Short mmCIF file of C-alpha atoms and ligand atoms in Angstrom, two decimals:
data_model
loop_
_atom_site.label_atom_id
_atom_site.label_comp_id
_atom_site.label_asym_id
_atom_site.label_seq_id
_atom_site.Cartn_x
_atom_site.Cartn_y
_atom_site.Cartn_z
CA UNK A 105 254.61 168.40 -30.11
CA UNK A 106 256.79 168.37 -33.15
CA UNK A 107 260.74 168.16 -32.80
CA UNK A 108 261.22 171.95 -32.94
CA UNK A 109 263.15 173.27 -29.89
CA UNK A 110 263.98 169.74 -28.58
CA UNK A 111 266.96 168.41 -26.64
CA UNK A 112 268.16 165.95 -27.49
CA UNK A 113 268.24 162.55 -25.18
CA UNK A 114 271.66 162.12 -24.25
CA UNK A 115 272.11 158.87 -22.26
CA UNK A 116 275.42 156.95 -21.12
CA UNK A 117 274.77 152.94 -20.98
CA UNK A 118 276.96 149.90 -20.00
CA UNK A 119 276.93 146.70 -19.00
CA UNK A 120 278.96 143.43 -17.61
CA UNK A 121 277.72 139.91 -17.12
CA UNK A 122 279.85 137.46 -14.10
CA UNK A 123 279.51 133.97 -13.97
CA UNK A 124 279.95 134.29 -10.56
CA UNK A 125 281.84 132.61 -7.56
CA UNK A 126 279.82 128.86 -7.75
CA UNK A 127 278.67 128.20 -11.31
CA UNK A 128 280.52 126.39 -13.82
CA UNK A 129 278.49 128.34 -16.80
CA UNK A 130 276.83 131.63 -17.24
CA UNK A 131 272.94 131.34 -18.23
CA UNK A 132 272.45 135.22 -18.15
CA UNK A 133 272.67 137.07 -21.18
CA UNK A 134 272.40 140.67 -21.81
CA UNK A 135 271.44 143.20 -24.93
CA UNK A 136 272.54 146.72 -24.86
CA UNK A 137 271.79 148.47 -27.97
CA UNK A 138 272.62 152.50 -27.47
CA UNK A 139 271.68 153.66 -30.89
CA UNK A 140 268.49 152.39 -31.15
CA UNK A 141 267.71 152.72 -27.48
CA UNK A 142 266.86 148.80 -26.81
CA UNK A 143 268.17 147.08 -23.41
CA UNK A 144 267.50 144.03 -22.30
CA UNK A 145 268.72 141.23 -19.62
CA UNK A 146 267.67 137.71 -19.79
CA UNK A 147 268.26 134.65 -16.94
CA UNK A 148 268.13 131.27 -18.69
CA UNK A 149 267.02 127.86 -16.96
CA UNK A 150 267.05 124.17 -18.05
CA UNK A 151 269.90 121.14 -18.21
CA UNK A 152 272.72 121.02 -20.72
CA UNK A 153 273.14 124.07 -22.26
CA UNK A 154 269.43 124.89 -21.87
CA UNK A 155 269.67 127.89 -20.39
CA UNK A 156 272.41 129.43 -22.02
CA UNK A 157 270.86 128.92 -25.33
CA UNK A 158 267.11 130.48 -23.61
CA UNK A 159 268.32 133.73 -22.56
CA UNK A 160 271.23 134.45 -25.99
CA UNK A 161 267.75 133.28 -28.13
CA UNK A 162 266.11 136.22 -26.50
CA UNK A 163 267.51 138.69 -26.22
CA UNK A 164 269.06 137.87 -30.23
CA UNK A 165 265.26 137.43 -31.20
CA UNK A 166 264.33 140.63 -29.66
CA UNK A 167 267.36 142.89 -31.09
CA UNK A 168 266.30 141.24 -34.63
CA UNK A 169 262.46 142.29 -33.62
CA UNK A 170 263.15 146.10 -33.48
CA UNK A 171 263.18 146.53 -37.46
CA UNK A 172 259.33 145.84 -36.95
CA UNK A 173 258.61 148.48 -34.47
CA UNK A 174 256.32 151.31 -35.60
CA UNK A 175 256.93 154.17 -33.34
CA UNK A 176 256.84 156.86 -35.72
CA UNK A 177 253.54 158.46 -34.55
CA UNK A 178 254.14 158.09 -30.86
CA UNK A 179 257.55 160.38 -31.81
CA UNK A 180 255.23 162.59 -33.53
CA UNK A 181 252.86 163.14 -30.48
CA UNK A 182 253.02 161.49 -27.18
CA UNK A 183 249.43 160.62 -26.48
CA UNK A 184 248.17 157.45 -24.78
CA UNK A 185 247.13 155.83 -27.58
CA UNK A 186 250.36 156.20 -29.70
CA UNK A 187 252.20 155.00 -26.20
CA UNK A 188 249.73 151.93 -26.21
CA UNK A 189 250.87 151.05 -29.92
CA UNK A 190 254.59 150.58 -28.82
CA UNK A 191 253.81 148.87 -25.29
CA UNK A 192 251.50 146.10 -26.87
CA UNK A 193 254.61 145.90 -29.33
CA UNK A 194 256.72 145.07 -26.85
CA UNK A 195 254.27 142.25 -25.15
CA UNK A 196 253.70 140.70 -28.38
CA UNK A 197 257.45 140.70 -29.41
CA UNK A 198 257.97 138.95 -25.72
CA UNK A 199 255.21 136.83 -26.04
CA UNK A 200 255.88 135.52 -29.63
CA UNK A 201 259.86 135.00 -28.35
CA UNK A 202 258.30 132.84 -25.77
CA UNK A 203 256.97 130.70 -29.02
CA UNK A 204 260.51 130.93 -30.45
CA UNK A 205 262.13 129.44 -27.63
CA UNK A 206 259.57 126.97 -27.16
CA UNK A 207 259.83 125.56 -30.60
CA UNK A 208 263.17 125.44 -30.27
CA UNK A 209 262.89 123.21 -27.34
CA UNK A 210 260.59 120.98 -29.28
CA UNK A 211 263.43 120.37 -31.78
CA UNK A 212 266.20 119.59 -30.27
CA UNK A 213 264.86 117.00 -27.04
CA UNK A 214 268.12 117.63 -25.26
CA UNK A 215 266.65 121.15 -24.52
CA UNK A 216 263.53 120.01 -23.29
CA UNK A 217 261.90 122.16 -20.59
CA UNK A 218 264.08 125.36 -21.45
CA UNK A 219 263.44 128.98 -20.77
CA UNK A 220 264.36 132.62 -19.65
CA UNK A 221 263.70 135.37 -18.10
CA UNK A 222 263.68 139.03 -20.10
CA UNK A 223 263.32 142.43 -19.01
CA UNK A 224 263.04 144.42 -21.91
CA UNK A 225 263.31 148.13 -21.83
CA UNK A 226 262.78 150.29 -24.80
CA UNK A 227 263.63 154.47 -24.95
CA UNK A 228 261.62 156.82 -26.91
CA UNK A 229 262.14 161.10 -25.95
CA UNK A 230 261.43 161.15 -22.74
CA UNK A 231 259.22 157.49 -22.62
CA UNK A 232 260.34 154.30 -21.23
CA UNK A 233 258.76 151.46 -22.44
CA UNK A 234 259.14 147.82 -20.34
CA UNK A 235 257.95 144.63 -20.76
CA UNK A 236 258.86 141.94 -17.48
CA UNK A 237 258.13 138.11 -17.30
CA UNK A 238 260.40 136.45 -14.63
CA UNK A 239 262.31 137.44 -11.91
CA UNK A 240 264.98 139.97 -13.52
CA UNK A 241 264.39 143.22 -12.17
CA UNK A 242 264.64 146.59 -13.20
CA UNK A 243 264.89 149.73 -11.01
CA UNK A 244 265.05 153.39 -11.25
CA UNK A 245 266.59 155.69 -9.07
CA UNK A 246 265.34 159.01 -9.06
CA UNK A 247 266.41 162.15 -6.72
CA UNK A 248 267.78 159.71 -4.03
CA UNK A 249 264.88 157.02 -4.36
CA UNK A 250 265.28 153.96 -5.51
CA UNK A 251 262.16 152.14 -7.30
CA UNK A 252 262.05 148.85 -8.45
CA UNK A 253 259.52 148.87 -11.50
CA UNK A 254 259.30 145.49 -11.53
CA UNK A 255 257.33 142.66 -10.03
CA UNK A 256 259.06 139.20 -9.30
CA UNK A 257 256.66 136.42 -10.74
CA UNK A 258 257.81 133.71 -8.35
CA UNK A 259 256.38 131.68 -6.48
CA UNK A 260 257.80 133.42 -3.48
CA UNK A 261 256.91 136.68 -4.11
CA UNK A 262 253.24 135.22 -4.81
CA UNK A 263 252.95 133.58 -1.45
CA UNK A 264 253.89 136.96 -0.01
CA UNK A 265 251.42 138.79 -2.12
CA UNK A 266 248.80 136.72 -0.94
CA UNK A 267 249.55 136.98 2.33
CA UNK A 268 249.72 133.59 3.12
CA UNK A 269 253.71 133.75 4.52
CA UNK A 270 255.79 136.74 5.90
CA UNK A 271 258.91 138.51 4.22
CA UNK A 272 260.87 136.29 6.90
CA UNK A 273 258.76 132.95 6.64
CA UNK A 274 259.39 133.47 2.45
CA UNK A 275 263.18 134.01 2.83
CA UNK A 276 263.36 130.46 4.31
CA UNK A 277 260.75 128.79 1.88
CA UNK A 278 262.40 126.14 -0.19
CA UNK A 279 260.57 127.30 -3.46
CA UNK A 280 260.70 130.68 -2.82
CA UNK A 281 262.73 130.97 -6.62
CA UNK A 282 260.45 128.99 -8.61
CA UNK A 283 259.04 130.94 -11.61
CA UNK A 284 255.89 131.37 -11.61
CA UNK A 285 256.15 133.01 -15.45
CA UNK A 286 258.60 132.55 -18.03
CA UNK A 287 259.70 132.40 -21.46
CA UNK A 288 259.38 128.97 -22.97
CA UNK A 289 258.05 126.20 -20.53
CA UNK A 290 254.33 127.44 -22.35
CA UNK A 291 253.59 128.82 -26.26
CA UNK A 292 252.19 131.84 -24.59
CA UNK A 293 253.43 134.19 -21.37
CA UNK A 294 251.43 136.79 -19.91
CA UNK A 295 253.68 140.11 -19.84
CA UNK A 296 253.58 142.97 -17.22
CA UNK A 297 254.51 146.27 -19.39
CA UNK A 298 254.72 149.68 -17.67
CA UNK A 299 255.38 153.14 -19.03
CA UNK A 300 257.46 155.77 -17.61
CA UNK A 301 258.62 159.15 -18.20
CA UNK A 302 262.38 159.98 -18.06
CA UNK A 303 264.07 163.00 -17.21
CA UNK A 304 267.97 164.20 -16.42
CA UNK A 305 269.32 162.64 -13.89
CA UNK A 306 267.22 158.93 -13.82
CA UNK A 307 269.68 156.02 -13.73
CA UNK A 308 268.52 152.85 -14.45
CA UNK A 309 269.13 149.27 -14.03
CA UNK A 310 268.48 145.97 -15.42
CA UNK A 311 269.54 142.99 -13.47
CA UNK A 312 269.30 139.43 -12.90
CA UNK A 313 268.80 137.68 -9.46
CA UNK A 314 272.33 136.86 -8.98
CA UNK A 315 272.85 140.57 -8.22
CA UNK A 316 269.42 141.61 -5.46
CA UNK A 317 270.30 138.32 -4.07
CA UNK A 318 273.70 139.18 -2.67
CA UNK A 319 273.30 143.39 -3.00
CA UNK A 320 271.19 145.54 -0.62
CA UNK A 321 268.77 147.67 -2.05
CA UNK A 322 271.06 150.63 0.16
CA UNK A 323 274.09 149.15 -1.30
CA UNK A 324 272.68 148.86 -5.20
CA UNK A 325 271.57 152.32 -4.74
CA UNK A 326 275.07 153.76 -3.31
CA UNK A 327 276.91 151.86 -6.52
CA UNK A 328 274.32 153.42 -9.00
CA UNK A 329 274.70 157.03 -7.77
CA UNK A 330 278.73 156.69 -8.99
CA UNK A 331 279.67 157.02 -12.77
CA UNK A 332 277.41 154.93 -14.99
CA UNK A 333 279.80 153.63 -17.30
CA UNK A 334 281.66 152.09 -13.54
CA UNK A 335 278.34 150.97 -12.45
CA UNK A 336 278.07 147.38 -13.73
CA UNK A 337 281.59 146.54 -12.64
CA UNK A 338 281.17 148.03 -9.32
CA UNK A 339 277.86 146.13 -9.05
CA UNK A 340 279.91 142.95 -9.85
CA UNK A 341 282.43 143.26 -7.37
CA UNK A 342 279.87 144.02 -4.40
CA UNK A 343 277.96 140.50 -5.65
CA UNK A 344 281.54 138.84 -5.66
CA UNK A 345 282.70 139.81 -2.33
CA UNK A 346 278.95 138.69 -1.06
CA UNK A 347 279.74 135.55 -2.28
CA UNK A 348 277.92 135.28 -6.18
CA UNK A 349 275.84 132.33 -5.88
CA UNK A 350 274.70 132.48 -8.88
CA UNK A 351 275.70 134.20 -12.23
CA UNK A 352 275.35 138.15 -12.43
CA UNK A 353 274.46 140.51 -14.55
CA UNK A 354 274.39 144.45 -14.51
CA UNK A 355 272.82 146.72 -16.98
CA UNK A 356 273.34 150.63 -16.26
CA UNK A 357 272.23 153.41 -18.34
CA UNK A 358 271.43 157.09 -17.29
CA UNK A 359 269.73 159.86 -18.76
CA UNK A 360 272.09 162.75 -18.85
CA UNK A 361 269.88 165.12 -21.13
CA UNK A 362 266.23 164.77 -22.35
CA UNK A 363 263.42 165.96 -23.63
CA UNK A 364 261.22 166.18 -21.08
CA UNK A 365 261.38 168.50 -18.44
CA UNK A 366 258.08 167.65 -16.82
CA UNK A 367 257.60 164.36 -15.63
CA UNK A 368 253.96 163.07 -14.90
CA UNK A 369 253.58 159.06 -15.29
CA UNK A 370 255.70 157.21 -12.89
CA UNK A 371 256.10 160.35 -10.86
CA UNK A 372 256.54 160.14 -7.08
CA UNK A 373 253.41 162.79 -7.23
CA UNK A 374 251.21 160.58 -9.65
CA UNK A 375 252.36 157.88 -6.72
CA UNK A 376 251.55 159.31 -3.90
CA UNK A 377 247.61 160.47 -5.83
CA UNK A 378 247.45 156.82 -6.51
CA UNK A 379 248.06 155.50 -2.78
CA UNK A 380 246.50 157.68 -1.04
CA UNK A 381 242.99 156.40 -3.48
CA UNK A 382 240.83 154.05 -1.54
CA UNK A 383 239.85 152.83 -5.75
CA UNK A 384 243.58 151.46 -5.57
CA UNK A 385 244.13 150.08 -2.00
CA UNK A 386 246.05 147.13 -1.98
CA UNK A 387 247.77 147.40 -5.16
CA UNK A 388 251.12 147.07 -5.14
CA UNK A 389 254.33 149.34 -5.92
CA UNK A 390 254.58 147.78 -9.27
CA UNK A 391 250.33 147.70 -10.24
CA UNK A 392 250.22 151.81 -9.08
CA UNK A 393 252.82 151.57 -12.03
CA UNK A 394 251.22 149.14 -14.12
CA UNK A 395 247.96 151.27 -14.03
CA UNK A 396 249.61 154.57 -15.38
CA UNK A 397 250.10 153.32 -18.79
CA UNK A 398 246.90 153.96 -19.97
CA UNK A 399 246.59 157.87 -18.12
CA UNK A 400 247.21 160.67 -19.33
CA UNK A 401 248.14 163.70 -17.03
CA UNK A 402 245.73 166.66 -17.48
CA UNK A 403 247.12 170.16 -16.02
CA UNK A 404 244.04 172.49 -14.90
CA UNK A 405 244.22 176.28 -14.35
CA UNK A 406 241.84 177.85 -11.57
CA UNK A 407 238.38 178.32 -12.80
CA UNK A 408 238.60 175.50 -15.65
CA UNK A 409 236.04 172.83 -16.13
CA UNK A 410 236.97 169.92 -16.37
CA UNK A 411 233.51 168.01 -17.12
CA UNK A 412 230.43 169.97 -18.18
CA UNK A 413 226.84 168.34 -17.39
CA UNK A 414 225.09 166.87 -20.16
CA UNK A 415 227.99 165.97 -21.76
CA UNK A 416 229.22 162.48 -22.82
CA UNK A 417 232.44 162.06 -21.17
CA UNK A 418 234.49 158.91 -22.12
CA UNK A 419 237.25 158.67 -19.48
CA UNK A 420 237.80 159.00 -16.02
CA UNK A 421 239.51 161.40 -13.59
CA UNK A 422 241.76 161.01 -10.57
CA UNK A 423 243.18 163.88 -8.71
CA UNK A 424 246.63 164.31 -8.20
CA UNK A 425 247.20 167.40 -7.06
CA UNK A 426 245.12 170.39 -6.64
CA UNK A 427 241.44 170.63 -5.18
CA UNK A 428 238.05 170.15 -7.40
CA UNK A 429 234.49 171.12 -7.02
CA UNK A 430 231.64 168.50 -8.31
CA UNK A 431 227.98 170.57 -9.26
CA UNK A 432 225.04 169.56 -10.20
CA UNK A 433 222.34 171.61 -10.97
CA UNK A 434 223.85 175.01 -10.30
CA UNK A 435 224.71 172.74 -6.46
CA UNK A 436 227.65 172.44 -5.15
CA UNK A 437 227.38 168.61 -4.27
CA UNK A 438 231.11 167.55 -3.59
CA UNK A 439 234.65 168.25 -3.69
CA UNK A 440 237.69 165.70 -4.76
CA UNK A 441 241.02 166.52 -3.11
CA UNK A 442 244.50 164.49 -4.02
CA UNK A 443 243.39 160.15 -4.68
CA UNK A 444 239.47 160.99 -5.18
CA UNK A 445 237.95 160.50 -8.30
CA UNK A 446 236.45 163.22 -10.27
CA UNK A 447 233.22 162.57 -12.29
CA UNK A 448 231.66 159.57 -13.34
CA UNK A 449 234.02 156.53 -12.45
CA UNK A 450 231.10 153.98 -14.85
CA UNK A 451 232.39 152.89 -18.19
CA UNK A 452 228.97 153.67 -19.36
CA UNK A 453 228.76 156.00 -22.36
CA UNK A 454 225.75 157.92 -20.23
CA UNK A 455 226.26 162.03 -20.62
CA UNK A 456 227.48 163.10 -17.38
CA UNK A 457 224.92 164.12 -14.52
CA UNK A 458 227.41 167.26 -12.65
CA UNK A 459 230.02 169.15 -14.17
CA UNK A 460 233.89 169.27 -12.48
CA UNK A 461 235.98 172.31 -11.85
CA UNK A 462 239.18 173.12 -10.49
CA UNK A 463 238.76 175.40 -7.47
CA UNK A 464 242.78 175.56 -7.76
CA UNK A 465 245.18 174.94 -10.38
CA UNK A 466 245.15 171.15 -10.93
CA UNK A 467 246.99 167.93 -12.17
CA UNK A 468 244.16 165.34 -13.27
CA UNK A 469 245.31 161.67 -14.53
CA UNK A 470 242.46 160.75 -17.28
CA UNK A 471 241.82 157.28 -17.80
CA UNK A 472 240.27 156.67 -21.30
CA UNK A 473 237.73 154.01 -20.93
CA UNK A 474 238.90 152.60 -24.51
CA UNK A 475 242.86 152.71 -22.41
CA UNK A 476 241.24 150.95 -19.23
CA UNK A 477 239.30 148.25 -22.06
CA UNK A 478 242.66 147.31 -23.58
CA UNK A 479 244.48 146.99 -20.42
CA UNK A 480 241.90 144.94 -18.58
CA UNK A 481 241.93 142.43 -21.67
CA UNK A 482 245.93 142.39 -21.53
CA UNK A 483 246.65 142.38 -17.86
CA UNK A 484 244.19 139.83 -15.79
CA UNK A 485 245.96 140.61 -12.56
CA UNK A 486 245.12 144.21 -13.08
CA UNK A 487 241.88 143.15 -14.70
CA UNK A 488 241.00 141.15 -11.47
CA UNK A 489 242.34 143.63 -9.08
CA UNK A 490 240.55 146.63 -10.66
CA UNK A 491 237.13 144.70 -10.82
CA UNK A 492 237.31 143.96 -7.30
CA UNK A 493 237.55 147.67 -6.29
CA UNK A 494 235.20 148.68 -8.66
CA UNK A 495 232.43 146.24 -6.81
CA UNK A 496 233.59 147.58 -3.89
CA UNK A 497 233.19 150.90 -4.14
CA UNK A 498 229.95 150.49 -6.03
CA UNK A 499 228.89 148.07 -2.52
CA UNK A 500 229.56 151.54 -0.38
CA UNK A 501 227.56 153.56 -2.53
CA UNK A 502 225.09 151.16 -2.74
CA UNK A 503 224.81 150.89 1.64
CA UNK A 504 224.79 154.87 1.64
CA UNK A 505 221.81 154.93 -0.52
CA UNK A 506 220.02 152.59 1.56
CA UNK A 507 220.80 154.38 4.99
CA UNK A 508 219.32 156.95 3.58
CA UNK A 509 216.49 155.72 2.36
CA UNK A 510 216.17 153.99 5.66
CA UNK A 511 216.32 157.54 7.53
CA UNK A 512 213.88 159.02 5.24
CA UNK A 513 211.67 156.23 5.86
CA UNK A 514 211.92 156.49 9.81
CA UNK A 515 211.50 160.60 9.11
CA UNK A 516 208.03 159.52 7.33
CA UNK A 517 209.42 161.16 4.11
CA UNK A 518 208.65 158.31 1.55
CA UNK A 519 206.22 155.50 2.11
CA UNK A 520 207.90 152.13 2.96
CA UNK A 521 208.64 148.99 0.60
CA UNK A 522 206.73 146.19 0.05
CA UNK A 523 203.15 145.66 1.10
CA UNK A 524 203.43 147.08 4.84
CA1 LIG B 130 269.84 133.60 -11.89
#
């Protein structure tokens, strides 16, 4: 808290955009703004000069939106409310560019049906913000792993989410690059934001599809673990010699000093908790993400309750690391190892039945039920997703509680239902 005794975030950032070895113009466009810590890459689409004028409008409209931001309390104190403040910034900056471009269209007819791309990345201490519509990507490679934060919203990458073709069936689909969201074509976009925290050492990238297309992720990762300031170029030249299809564009930046030392949202840790929880089977690389936003990470010494009995507790816990014992009246009842939950998983404002304590020292995520409010009513994929693991879980309970009502029934404990 405070600035006292901070480093300071030291980053080195560049960037190059190709037209590439087929296209006779170059629809991607690219913001990197070092001082204020604002990157951006945009892929245009539409006849003329459609796309061209798409992707400069936003990332131009987006450098020009900045002046607006109000991050001075989240620089003050890093909670998850202050974070929210600057990530529904972000999606309401994207969304209203989306209007910007649209309008745009309206004007001038030749530009009908125009629109982008963006990938938006914003850097606050040791906090990166990111807001995604489209099928730029950005990744982050960490201690030899490389992690694409991102989601693709094609329709490609939806037929393979829903399981209705294979990785090799979609690489062969006609419309496997059709967007599925974008900037323009509607007033309003949905967009994905995520949250992570930073330390020495990340690189990251922002990049349009000209550049996964024709790069491995093996190769992308070998190019972005050279100098920074060479990356782009380097990144370039592997796309060329693949052939460049399509225009490309590179956008390198990595941290070389920061603030934080300690890094708990978007951590391969906080991953692995989140994977391993039955509440989040199925979600993908880029929702385990998505979902961190809202939580806070909680650290728990040996002996410390986490959740007293009685009281009203408005969040909920996941384990990350570290074991936990679950009481109820002066009972041990349960434990919750690494993925369980720990304490009451309703959003109802009930006081809590058991109390929660770390048998261990402990790393807890806590999910604010206000956080998980505001993020179901932004993100209905999430929202959707989340639900349907929620009734889930809720239909197991529910079966345990009859079996044993069934077995006490057989055991002549209780009397039996209904008018036997
Ligand atoms: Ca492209």
């Amino acid at each position: 808290m405070g600035t006292d005794g901070q480093l300071p975030l030291r980053i080195r950032a560049a960037a190059l955009s190709d037209i590439g070895l087929r296209r006779t113009n170059n629809e991607d466009a690219f913001l990197l703004d070092a001082e204020h810590r604002l990157f951006a890459v945009s892929d245009g689409m539409g006849g003329h000069s459609g796309g061209e004028i798409a992707s400069a409008l936003a990332v131009d409209s987006l450098r020009q939106a900045l002046a607006a931001l109000r991050d001075q309390d989240y620089l003050c104190k890093a909670t998850v409310a202050n974070r929210q403040t600057i990530l529904q910034w972000l999606a309401q900056t994207v969304d209203s560019i989306s209007r910007t471009i649209q309008l745009r269209a309206v004007a001038e007819p030749q530009l009908h049906g125009m629109g982008c791309t963006l990938d938006a990345v914003l850097l606050r201490d040791g906090g990166l913000f990111l807001a995604h519509v489209g099928d730029s990507r950005v990744y982050l490679l960490r201690q030899g792993t490389l992690y694409q934060l991102t989601e693709d919203h094609s329709f490609g990458q939806m037929l393979l989410k829903a399981g209705v073709l294979t990785q090799e069936e979609v690489a062969q689909h006609p419309q496997r690059n059709v967007l599925t969201r974008a900037l323009g074509p509607f007033p309003n976009v949905q967009v994905d934001t995520a949250y992570v925290e930073v330390t020495s050492g990340d690189v990251i990238l922002l990049c349009s599809d000209g550049l996964y297309n024709e790069v491995s992720p093996s190769q992308l990762q070998h190019l972005l673990e050279g100098d920074p300031s060479q990356a782009p170029a380097a990144l370039i030249a592997a796309a060329r010699e693949a052939g460049a299809r399509d225009n490309v564009t590179a956008l390198v930046f990595k941290i070389d000093e920061c603030t934080v030392r300690r890094v708990v949202i978007g951590s391969a840790l906080v991953l692995a908790a989140l994977e391993q929880s039955s509440f989040f089977a199925g979600f993908s690389a880029s929702e385990l993400l998505r979902v961190q936003q809202i939580a806070g990470g909680r650290e728990l010494a040996a002996g410390e309750l986490l959740v007293e009995a009685g009281q009203q507790v408005a969040a909920f816990f996941l384990v990350v690391s570290g074991q936990l014992s679950i009481w109820r009246n002066g009972q041990q009842v349960g434990i919750a190892n690494p993925g369980d939950p720990a304490g009451e998983l309703s959003l109802s404002p009930e006081p809590t039945a058991v109390s929660v304590r770390a048998d261990t020292p402990a790393l807890v995520l806590e999910f604010s039920h206000a956080a998980v409010g505001a993020l179901l009513h932004s993100d209905s994929v999430l929202a959707a997703k989340l639900n349907a693991a929620a009734l889930k879980r809720l239909a197991h309970r529910l079966r345990n509680v009859v079996d044993v009502l069934a077995r006490h029934r057989e055991a002549g404990l209780i009397p039996a239902f209904g008018n036997e």
